[in-house]
PDB file of C-alpha atoms in Angstrom:
ATOM      1  CA  ASP B   9      -9.419 -12.151   1.217  1.00 58.00           C
ATOM      2  CA  ALA B  10      -7.267 -14.489   3.109  1.00 60.00           C
ATOM      3  CA  LYS B  11      -5.218 -13.327   5.934  1.00 90.00           C
ATOM      4  CA  THR B  12      -1.433 -13.589   6.283  1.00 96.00           C
ATOM      5  CA  THR B  13       0.857 -14.018   9.252  1.00 96.00           C
ATOM      6  CA  GLN B  14       4.428 -12.747   9.393  1.00 97.00           C
ATOM      7  CA  PRO B  15       7.000 -12.694  12.139  1.00 97.00           C
ATOM      8  CA  PRO B  16       7.232  -9.192  13.693  1.00 96.00           C
ATOM      9  CA  SER B  17      10.889  -8.597  12.799  1.00 97.00           C
ATOM     10  CA  MET B  18      14.127  -9.947  11.637  1.00 97.00           C
ATOM     11  CA  ASP B  19      17.560  -8.788  10.794  1.00 95.00           C
ATOM     12  CA  CYS B  20      20.285  -9.664   8.482  1.00 96.00           C
ATOM     13  CA  ALA B  21      23.765  -8.529   7.668  1.00 97.00           C
ATOM     14  CA  GLU B  22      24.301  -6.201   4.728  1.00 97.00           C
ATOM     15  CA  GLY B  23      25.333  -8.125   1.578  1.00 97.00           C
ATOM     16  CA  ARG B  24      23.739 -11.299   2.726  1.00 97.00           C
ATOM     17  CA  ALA B  25      20.412 -12.623   1.519  1.00 97.00           C
ATOM     18  CA  ALA B  26      17.230 -11.697   3.513  1.00 98.00           C
ATOM     19  CA  ASN B  27      14.487 -14.405   3.376  1.00 98.00           C
ATOM     20  CA  LEU B  28      11.224 -13.059   4.593  1.00 98.00           C
ATOM     21  CA  PRO B  29       8.546 -15.699   5.394  1.00 98.00           C
ATOM     22  CA  CYS B  30       4.901 -15.462   5.018  1.00 98.00           C
ATOM     23  CA  ASN B  31       2.106 -17.823   5.966  1.00 97.00           C
ATOM     24  CA  HIS B  32      -1.181 -17.732   4.152  1.00 96.00           C
ATOM     25  CA  SER B  33      -2.660 -20.994   4.921  1.00 95.00           C
ATOM     26  CA  THR B  34      -6.287 -20.208   3.850  1.00 94.00           C
ATOM     27  CA  ILE B  35      -5.280 -18.572   0.386  1.00 94.00           C
ATOM     28  CA  SER B  36      -7.914 -19.283  -2.246  1.00 92.00           C
ATOM     29  CA  GLY B  37      -7.074 -20.677  -5.683  1.00 91.00           C
ATOM     30  CA  ASN B  38      -7.680 -17.170  -7.379  1.00 90.00           C
ATOM     31  CA  GLU B  39      -5.669 -15.181  -4.942  1.00 92.00           C
ATOM     32  CA  TYR B  40      -2.252 -13.622  -5.629  1.00 93.00           C
ATOM     33  CA  VAL B  41       0.562 -13.186  -3.166  1.00 95.00           C
ATOM     34  CA  TYR B  42       1.774  -9.506  -3.281  1.00 94.00           C
ATOM     35  CA  TRP B  43       4.711  -8.043  -1.372  1.00 96.00           C
ATOM     36  CA  TYR B  44       5.050  -4.407  -0.689  1.00 97.00           C
ATOM     37  CA  ARG B  45       7.595  -2.544   1.488  1.00 97.00           C
ATOM     38  CA  GLN B  46       7.350   0.702   3.246  1.00 97.00           C
ATOM     39  CA  ILE B  47      10.405   2.665   4.216  1.00 95.00           C
ATOM     40  CA  HIS B  48       9.839   5.161   7.065  1.00 88.00           C
ATOM     41  CA  SER B  49       7.508   8.014   6.143  1.00 86.00           C
ATOM     42  CA  GLN B  50       7.028   6.989   2.553  1.00 94.00           C
ATOM     43  CA  GLY B  51       4.165   5.348   0.602  1.00 96.00           C
ATOM     44  CA  PRO B  52       4.443   1.656   0.135  1.00 96.00           C
ATOM     45  CA  GLN B  53       6.529   0.416  -2.780  1.00 95.00           C
ATOM     46  CA  TYR B  54       5.458  -2.590  -4.811  1.00 93.00           C
ATOM     47  CA  ILE B  55       8.009  -5.373  -4.889  1.00 95.00           C
ATOM     48  CA  ILE B  56       6.580  -8.460  -6.623  1.00 94.00           C
ATOM     49  CA  HIS B  57       3.621 -10.627  -6.873  1.00 93.00           C
ATOM     50  CA  GLY B  58       2.817 -14.229  -7.991  1.00 93.00           C
ATOM     51  CA  LEU B  59       0.082 -16.758  -8.206  1.00 93.00           C
ATOM     52  CA  LYS B  60       1.722 -20.231  -7.981  1.00 92.00           C
ATOM     53  CA  ASN B  61       4.968 -20.104  -9.843  1.00 90.00           C
ATOM     54  CA  ASN B  62       8.204 -18.594  -8.579  1.00 94.00           C
ATOM     55  CA  GLU B  63       8.757 -15.119  -9.667  1.00 95.00           C
ATOM     56  CA  THR B  64      11.899 -13.012  -9.901  1.00 96.00           C
ATOM     57  CA  ASN B  65      12.462  -9.316 -10.787  1.00 94.00           C
ATOM     58  CA  GLU B  66      15.117  -6.871 -10.408  1.00 94.00           C
ATOM     59  CA  MET B  67      14.192  -6.312  -6.710  1.00 94.00           C
ATOM     60  CA  ALA B  68      13.567  -9.736  -5.343  1.00 97.00           C
ATOM     61  CA  SER B  69      12.520 -13.280  -5.796  1.00 98.00           C
ATOM     62  CA  LEU B  70       9.211 -14.796  -4.619  1.00 98.00           C
ATOM     63  CA  ILE B  71       9.129 -18.467  -3.757  1.00 98.00           C
ATOM     64  CA  ILE B  72       5.593 -19.965  -3.278  1.00 97.00           C
ATOM     65  CA  THR B  73       5.242 -23.355  -1.889  1.00 97.00           C
ATOM     66  CA  GLU B  74       3.506 -26.028  -3.950  1.00 96.00           C
ATOM     67  CA  ASP B  75       0.538 -25.930  -1.811  1.00 96.00           C
ATOM     68  CA  ARG B  76       0.472 -22.156  -1.776  1.00 96.00           C
ATOM     69  CA  LYS B  77       0.126 -21.934   1.911  1.00 96.00           C
ATOM     70  CA  SER B  78       3.309 -20.053   2.517  1.00 97.00           C
ATOM     71  CA  SER B  79       5.830 -17.991   0.625  1.00 98.00           C
ATOM     72  CA  THR B  80       9.233 -16.351   0.955  1.00 98.00           C
ATOM     73  CA  LEU B  81      10.334 -13.056  -0.340  1.00 98.00           C
ATOM     74  CA  ILE B  82      14.076 -13.117  -0.962  1.00 98.00           C
ATOM     75  CA  LEU B  83      16.248  -9.937  -1.250  1.00 98.00           C
ATOM     76  CA  PRO B  84      19.435 -11.614  -2.637  1.00 97.00           C
ATOM     77  CA  HIS B  85      21.985  -8.960  -1.406  1.00 96.00           C
ATOM     78  CA  ALA B  86      20.512  -6.842   1.271  1.00 97.00           C
ATOM     79  CA  THR B  87      21.580  -3.257   1.698  1.00 97.00           C
ATOM     80  CA  LEU B  88      21.015  -0.662   4.426  1.00 97.00           C
ATOM     81  CA  ARG B  89      18.470   0.851   2.207  1.00 96.00           C
ATOM     82  CA  ASP B  90      16.420  -2.278   2.335  1.00 97.00           C
ATOM     83  CA  THR B  91      15.551  -1.625   6.020  1.00 97.00           C
ATOM     84  CA  ALA B  92      11.699  -1.216   5.873  1.00 98.00           C
ATOM     85  CA  VAL B  93       8.463  -2.896   6.944  1.00 97.00           C
ATOM     86  CA  TYR B  94       7.555  -5.611   4.484  1.00 98.00           C
ATOM     87  CA  TYR B  95       3.923  -6.567   3.876  1.00 97.00           C
ATOM     88  CA  CYS B  96       2.762  -9.845   2.453  1.00 97.00           C
ATOM     89  CA  ILE B  97      -0.791  -9.567   1.196  1.00 95.00           C
ATOM     90  CA  VAL B  98      -3.008 -11.978  -0.571  1.00 94.00           C
ATOM     91  CA  LYS B  99      -5.832 -10.791  -2.692  1.00 91.00           C
ATOM     92  CA  VAL B 100      -7.706 -11.635  -6.020  1.00 88.00           C
ATOM     93  CA  ALA B 101      -6.968  -9.757  -9.202  1.00 79.00           C
ATOM     94  CA  GLY B 102      -9.356  -6.980 -10.262  1.00 77.00           C
ATOM     95  CA  ALA B 103      -9.988  -3.314  -9.955  1.00 69.00           C
ATOM     96  CA  ASN B 104     -11.929  -3.352  -6.763  1.00 75.00           C
ATOM     97  CA  SER B 105      -9.985  -5.866  -4.870  1.00 83.00           C
ATOM     98  CA  LYS B 106      -8.437  -4.059  -2.060  1.00 87.00           C
ATOM     99  CA  LEU B 107      -5.055  -4.421  -0.475  1.00 91.00           C
ATOM    100  CA  THR B 108      -5.519  -4.947   3.262  1.00 92.00           C
ATOM    101  CA  PHE B 109      -2.373  -4.329   5.189  1.00 94.00           C
ATOM    102  CA  GLY B 110      -1.315  -6.347   8.452  1.00 93.00           C
ATOM    103  CA  LYS B 111       1.481  -5.397  10.616  1.00 93.00           C
ATOM    104  CA  GLY B 112       4.120  -6.659   8.304  1.00 96.00           C
ATOM    105  CA  ILE B 113       7.631  -7.606   9.268  1.00 97.00           C
ATOM    106  CA  THR B 114      10.224  -5.172  10.072  1.00 97.00           C
ATOM    107  CA  LEU B 115      13.516  -5.914   8.368  1.00 98.00           C
ATOM    108  CA  SER B 116      16.634  -4.365   9.863  1.00 98.00           C
ATOM    109  CA  VAL B 117      19.776  -4.675   7.812  1.00 98.00           C
ATOM    110  CA  ARG B 118      22.920  -4.147   9.929  1.00 96.00           C
ATOM    111  CA  PRO B 119      26.360  -3.106   8.563  1.00 95.00           C
TER     112      PRO B 119
ATOM    113  CA  GLY Z   7       6.711   0.583 -12.213  1.00 65.00           C
ATOM    114  CA  ALA Z   8       3.991   2.974 -12.697  1.00 75.00           C
ATOM    115  CA  VAL Z   9       4.134   6.387 -11.082  1.00 89.00           C
ATOM    116  CA  VAL Z  10       1.563   7.755  -8.650  1.00 94.00           C
ATOM    117  CA  SER Z  11       1.979  11.335  -7.316  1.00 95.00           C
ATOM    118  CA  GLN Z  12       0.498  13.023  -4.330  1.00 97.00           C
ATOM    119  CA  HIS Z  13       0.344  16.576  -3.551  1.00 97.00           C
ATOM    120  CA  PRO Z  14       1.012  18.272  -1.095  1.00 97.00           C
ATOM    121  CA  SER Z  15       3.555  16.036   0.573  1.00 96.00           C
ATOM    122  CA  ARG Z  16       3.103  18.038   3.774  1.00 97.00           C
ATOM    123  CA  VAL Z  17       0.284  20.454   4.865  1.00 97.00           C
ATOM    124  CA  ILE Z  18      -0.486  22.241   8.112  1.00 97.00           C
ATOM    125  CA  CYS Z  19      -4.030  23.623   8.500  1.00 96.00           C
ATOM    126  CA  LYS Z  20      -5.850  25.277  11.339  1.00 97.00           C
ATOM    127  CA  SER Z  21      -8.715  23.421  13.104  1.00 97.00           C
ATOM    128  CA  GLY Z  22     -11.965  23.818  11.570  1.00 97.00           C
ATOM    129  CA  THR Z  23     -10.695  24.454   7.895  1.00 97.00           C
ATOM    130  CA  SER Z  24     -10.699  22.033   5.047  1.00 97.00           C
ATOM    131  CA  VAL Z  25      -7.734  20.634   3.191  1.00 97.00           C
ATOM    132  CA  LYS Z  26      -7.493  18.952  -0.179  1.00 98.00           C
ATOM    133  CA  ILE Z  27      -4.961  16.243  -1.177  1.00 98.00           C
ATOM    134  CA  GLU Z  28      -4.512  15.320  -4.708  1.00 97.00           C
ATOM    135  CA  CYS Z  29      -3.418  11.935  -6.179  1.00 96.00           C
ATOM    136  CA  ARG Z  30      -2.505  11.531  -9.801  1.00 95.00           C
ATOM    137  CA  SER Z  31      -1.486   8.556 -11.825  1.00 93.00           C
ATOM    138  CA  LEU Z  32       1.151   9.933 -14.050  1.00 92.00           C
ATOM    139  CA  ASP Z  33       1.631   7.443 -16.703  1.00 87.00           C
ATOM    140  CA  PHE Z  34      -1.483   5.218 -16.700  1.00 86.00           C
ATOM    141  CA  GLN Z  35      -5.276   5.653 -16.463  1.00 88.00           C
ATOM    142  CA  ALA Z  36      -6.611   4.613 -13.118  1.00 88.00           C
ATOM    143  CA  THR Z  37     -10.184   3.381 -13.094  1.00 86.00           C
ATOM    144  CA  THR Z  38      -9.939   2.748  -9.356  1.00 91.00           C
ATOM    145  CA  MET Z  39      -8.028   4.540  -6.579  1.00 94.00           C
ATOM    146  CA  PHE Z  40      -7.866   3.869  -2.930  1.00 95.00           C
ATOM    147  CA  TRP Z  41      -7.244   6.153   0.066  1.00 97.00           C
ATOM    148  CA  TYR Z  42      -5.482   5.030   3.166  1.00 97.00           C
ATOM    149  CA  ARG Z  43      -4.692   6.605   6.529  1.00 97.00           C
ATOM    150  CA  GLN Z  44      -1.827   5.876   8.688  1.00 97.00           C
ATOM    151  CA  PHE Z  45      -1.118   6.848  12.207  1.00 95.00           C
ATOM    152  CA  PRO Z  46       2.336   6.637  13.787  1.00 91.00           C
ATOM    153  CA  LYS Z  47       3.712   3.172  14.331  1.00 90.00           C
ATOM    154  CA  GLN Z  48       0.493   1.664  12.939  1.00 93.00           C
ATOM    155  CA  SER Z  49      -0.326  -0.081   9.672  1.00 94.00           C
ATOM    156  CA  LEU Z  50      -2.161   1.456   6.823  1.00 96.00           C
ATOM    157  CA  MET Z  51      -5.968   1.500   7.120  1.00 96.00           C
ATOM    158  CA  LEU Z  52      -8.067   1.650   4.055  1.00 96.00           C
ATOM    159  CA  MET Z  53     -10.511   4.525   4.154  1.00 97.00           C
ATOM    160  CA  ALA Z  54     -12.264   4.329   0.755  1.00 96.00           C
ATOM    161  CA  THR Z  55     -12.233   3.043  -2.772  1.00 94.00           C
ATOM    162  CA  SER Z  56     -13.164   5.408  -5.504  1.00 92.00           C
ATOM    163  CA  ASN Z  57     -13.973   4.640  -9.148  1.00 89.00           C
ATOM    164  CA  GLU Z  58     -13.876   7.153 -11.815  1.00 86.00           C
ATOM    165  CA  GLY Z  59     -17.135   8.831 -12.369  1.00 85.00           C
ATOM    166  CA  SER Z  60     -18.972   7.300  -9.466  1.00 87.00           C
ATOM    167  CA  LYS Z  61     -19.392   7.797  -5.743  1.00 89.00           C
ATOM    168  CA  ALA Z  62     -16.634   6.509  -3.485  1.00 93.00           C
ATOM    169  CA  THR Z  63     -17.249   3.300  -1.254  1.00 94.00           C
ATOM    170  CA  TYR Z  64     -16.167   4.030   2.254  1.00 96.00           C
ATOM    171  CA  GLU Z  65     -14.893   1.585   4.790  1.00 96.00           C
ATOM    172  CA  GLN Z  66     -16.927   0.958   7.979  1.00 95.00           C
ATOM    173  CA  GLY Z  67     -16.417   3.689  10.468  1.00 95.00           C
ATOM    174  CA  VAL Z  68     -15.060   6.324   7.987  1.00 96.00           C
ATOM    175  CA  GLU Z  69     -17.265   9.402   7.702  1.00 95.00           C
ATOM    176  CA  LYS Z  70     -18.078  10.045   4.131  1.00 93.00           C
ATOM    177  CA  ASP Z  71     -19.182  13.701   4.926  1.00 95.00           C
ATOM    178  CA  LYS Z  72     -15.927  14.414   6.520  1.00 96.00           C
ATOM    179  CA  PHE Z  73     -13.613  12.658   4.060  1.00 97.00           C
ATOM    180  CA  LEU Z  74     -14.881  13.806   0.679  1.00 96.00           C
ATOM    181  CA  ILE Z  75     -13.434  11.890  -2.317  1.00 95.00           C
ATOM    182  CA  ASN Z  76     -13.716  12.892  -5.846  1.00 92.00           C
ATOM    183  CA  HIS Z  77     -12.460  10.790  -8.764  1.00 91.00           C
ATOM    184  CA  ALA Z  78     -13.472  12.981 -11.750  1.00 84.00           C
ATOM    185  CA  SER Z  79     -10.858  11.782 -14.286  1.00 91.00           C
ATOM    186  CA  LEU Z  80      -8.931   8.653 -14.868  1.00 90.00           C
ATOM    187  CA  THR Z  81      -5.808  10.260 -13.651  1.00 93.00           C
ATOM    188  CA  LEU Z  82      -6.946  12.298 -10.636  1.00 94.00           C
ATOM    189  CA  SER Z  83      -8.633  11.549  -7.315  1.00 95.00           C
ATOM    190  CA  THR Z  84      -8.906  14.129  -4.493  1.00 96.00           C
ATOM    191  CA  LEU Z  85      -9.515  13.678  -0.738  1.00 97.00           C
ATOM    192  CA  THR Z  86     -10.750  16.680   1.037  1.00 97.00           C
ATOM    193  CA  VAL Z  87     -10.714  16.576   4.815  1.00 98.00           C
ATOM    194  CA  THR Z  88     -13.449  18.839   5.917  1.00 97.00           C
ATOM    195  CA  SER Z  89     -13.661  20.642   9.251  1.00 97.00           C
ATOM    196  CA  ALA Z  90     -10.274  19.260  10.278  1.00 97.00           C
ATOM    197  CA  HIS Z  91      -9.525  18.649  13.853  1.00 96.00           C
ATOM    198  CA  PRO Z  92      -6.144  17.803  15.498  1.00 97.00           C
ATOM    199  CA  GLU Z  93      -7.173  14.123  15.657  1.00 96.00           C
ATOM    200  CA  ASP Z  94      -7.273  14.067  11.827  1.00 97.00           C
ATOM    201  CA  SER Z  95      -3.580  14.668  11.762  1.00 97.00           C
ATOM    202  CA  SER Z  96      -2.123  11.631   9.984  1.00 97.00           C
ATOM    203  CA  PHE Z  97      -0.214  10.350   6.953  1.00 98.00           C
ATOM    204  CA  TYR Z  98      -2.749   9.965   4.054  1.00 98.00           C
ATOM    205  CA  ILE Z  99      -1.766   7.640   1.220  1.00 98.00           C
ATOM    206  CA  CYS Z 100      -3.327   7.077  -2.132  1.00 97.00           C
ATOM    207  CA  SER Z 101      -2.957   4.121  -4.475  1.00 95.00           C
ATOM    208  CA  ALA Z 102      -3.984   3.473  -7.982  1.00 93.00           C
ATOM    209  CA  PHE Z 103      -5.003   0.301  -9.780  1.00 87.00           C
ATOM    210  CA  GLN Z 104      -3.138  -0.243 -12.946  1.00 81.00           C
ATOM    211  CA  PRO Z 105      -5.383  -2.127 -15.401  1.00 75.00           C
ATOM    212  CA  GLY Z 106      -4.482  -4.138 -18.434  1.00 67.00           C
ATOM    213  CA  GLN Z 107      -2.031  -6.584 -16.999  1.00 62.00           C
ATOM    214  CA  SER Z 108      -2.579 -10.233 -17.608  1.00 55.00           C
ATOM    215  CA  THR Z 109      -0.912 -11.759 -14.494  1.00 56.00           C
ATOM    216  CA  GLY Z 110      -2.556 -10.183 -11.550  1.00 59.00           C
ATOM    217  CA  ASN Z 111      -2.992  -6.388 -11.625  1.00 70.00           C
ATOM    218  CA  THR Z 112      -0.758  -4.190  -9.484  1.00 83.00           C
ATOM    219  CA  ILE Z 113      -1.703  -1.330  -7.341  1.00 89.00           C
ATOM    220  CA  TYR Z 114       0.832   1.499  -6.963  1.00 91.00           C
ATOM    221  CA  PHE Z 115       1.133   3.978  -4.179  1.00 95.00           C
ATOM    222  CA  GLY Z 116       1.860   7.692  -3.937  1.00 96.00           C
ATOM    223  CA  GLU Z 117       4.485   9.152  -1.679  1.00 96.00           C
ATOM    224  CA  GLY Z 118       1.892   9.906   0.938  1.00 97.00           C
ATOM    225  CA  SER Z 119       0.769  13.312   2.536  1.00 97.00           C
ATOM    226  CA  TRP Z 120       1.481  14.453   5.986  1.00 97.00           C
ATOM    227  CA  LEU Z 121      -1.533  16.389   7.444  1.00 97.00           C
ATOM    228  CA  THR Z 122      -1.078  18.410  10.783  1.00 97.00           C
ATOM    229  CA  VAL Z 123      -3.959  20.166  12.135  1.00 97.00           C
ATOM    230  CA  VAL Z 124      -3.233  22.767  14.715  1.00 97.00           C
TER     231      VAL Z 124
END
């Protein structure tokens, strides 16, 4: 599976949009982009995933560039409870395709 | 999203004993489950992949005789840490693959289990 690179940390003000970048320049055509987050001392929480089209759900939006070499996770109105480590992972679909976690990006939402 | 539950959430055991952690998919059948370990301030490290009814596939460096994984049903996988030692103290997390989706299948995680070996 292709690797991803994320900045180690970022912060944003409560109520503002948080835009979390991810670079996956070696992504293959059949690999999806997945985002998970981990709040301290909990298991990771699925946020969103996409292949090439932009995706939106009740938690976030995922914007994937046309060349698919990078993406941005957008939390439209960040709250203090969004403070967490966010992981961007690329992998193919399928039962035995593993999620390999990097270091992620630590998002700190300030009051 | 789908629900994956782990039990116990916290366990303390004596050195040399064995401890079992259960992982259940509550509202879907999981043909594949994954077990991870996470040490403080580190990322999740995949330990093994388990498929229902077959032997688990362990990642390089993970002792299969120490970390016994059983996936006997489509909703239950267990991880048994045998002859536990203090260095096995960690946060153990399971995840389950939810089949049947058409746009990239999703893997859901349990809440994690804290193991402390004293």
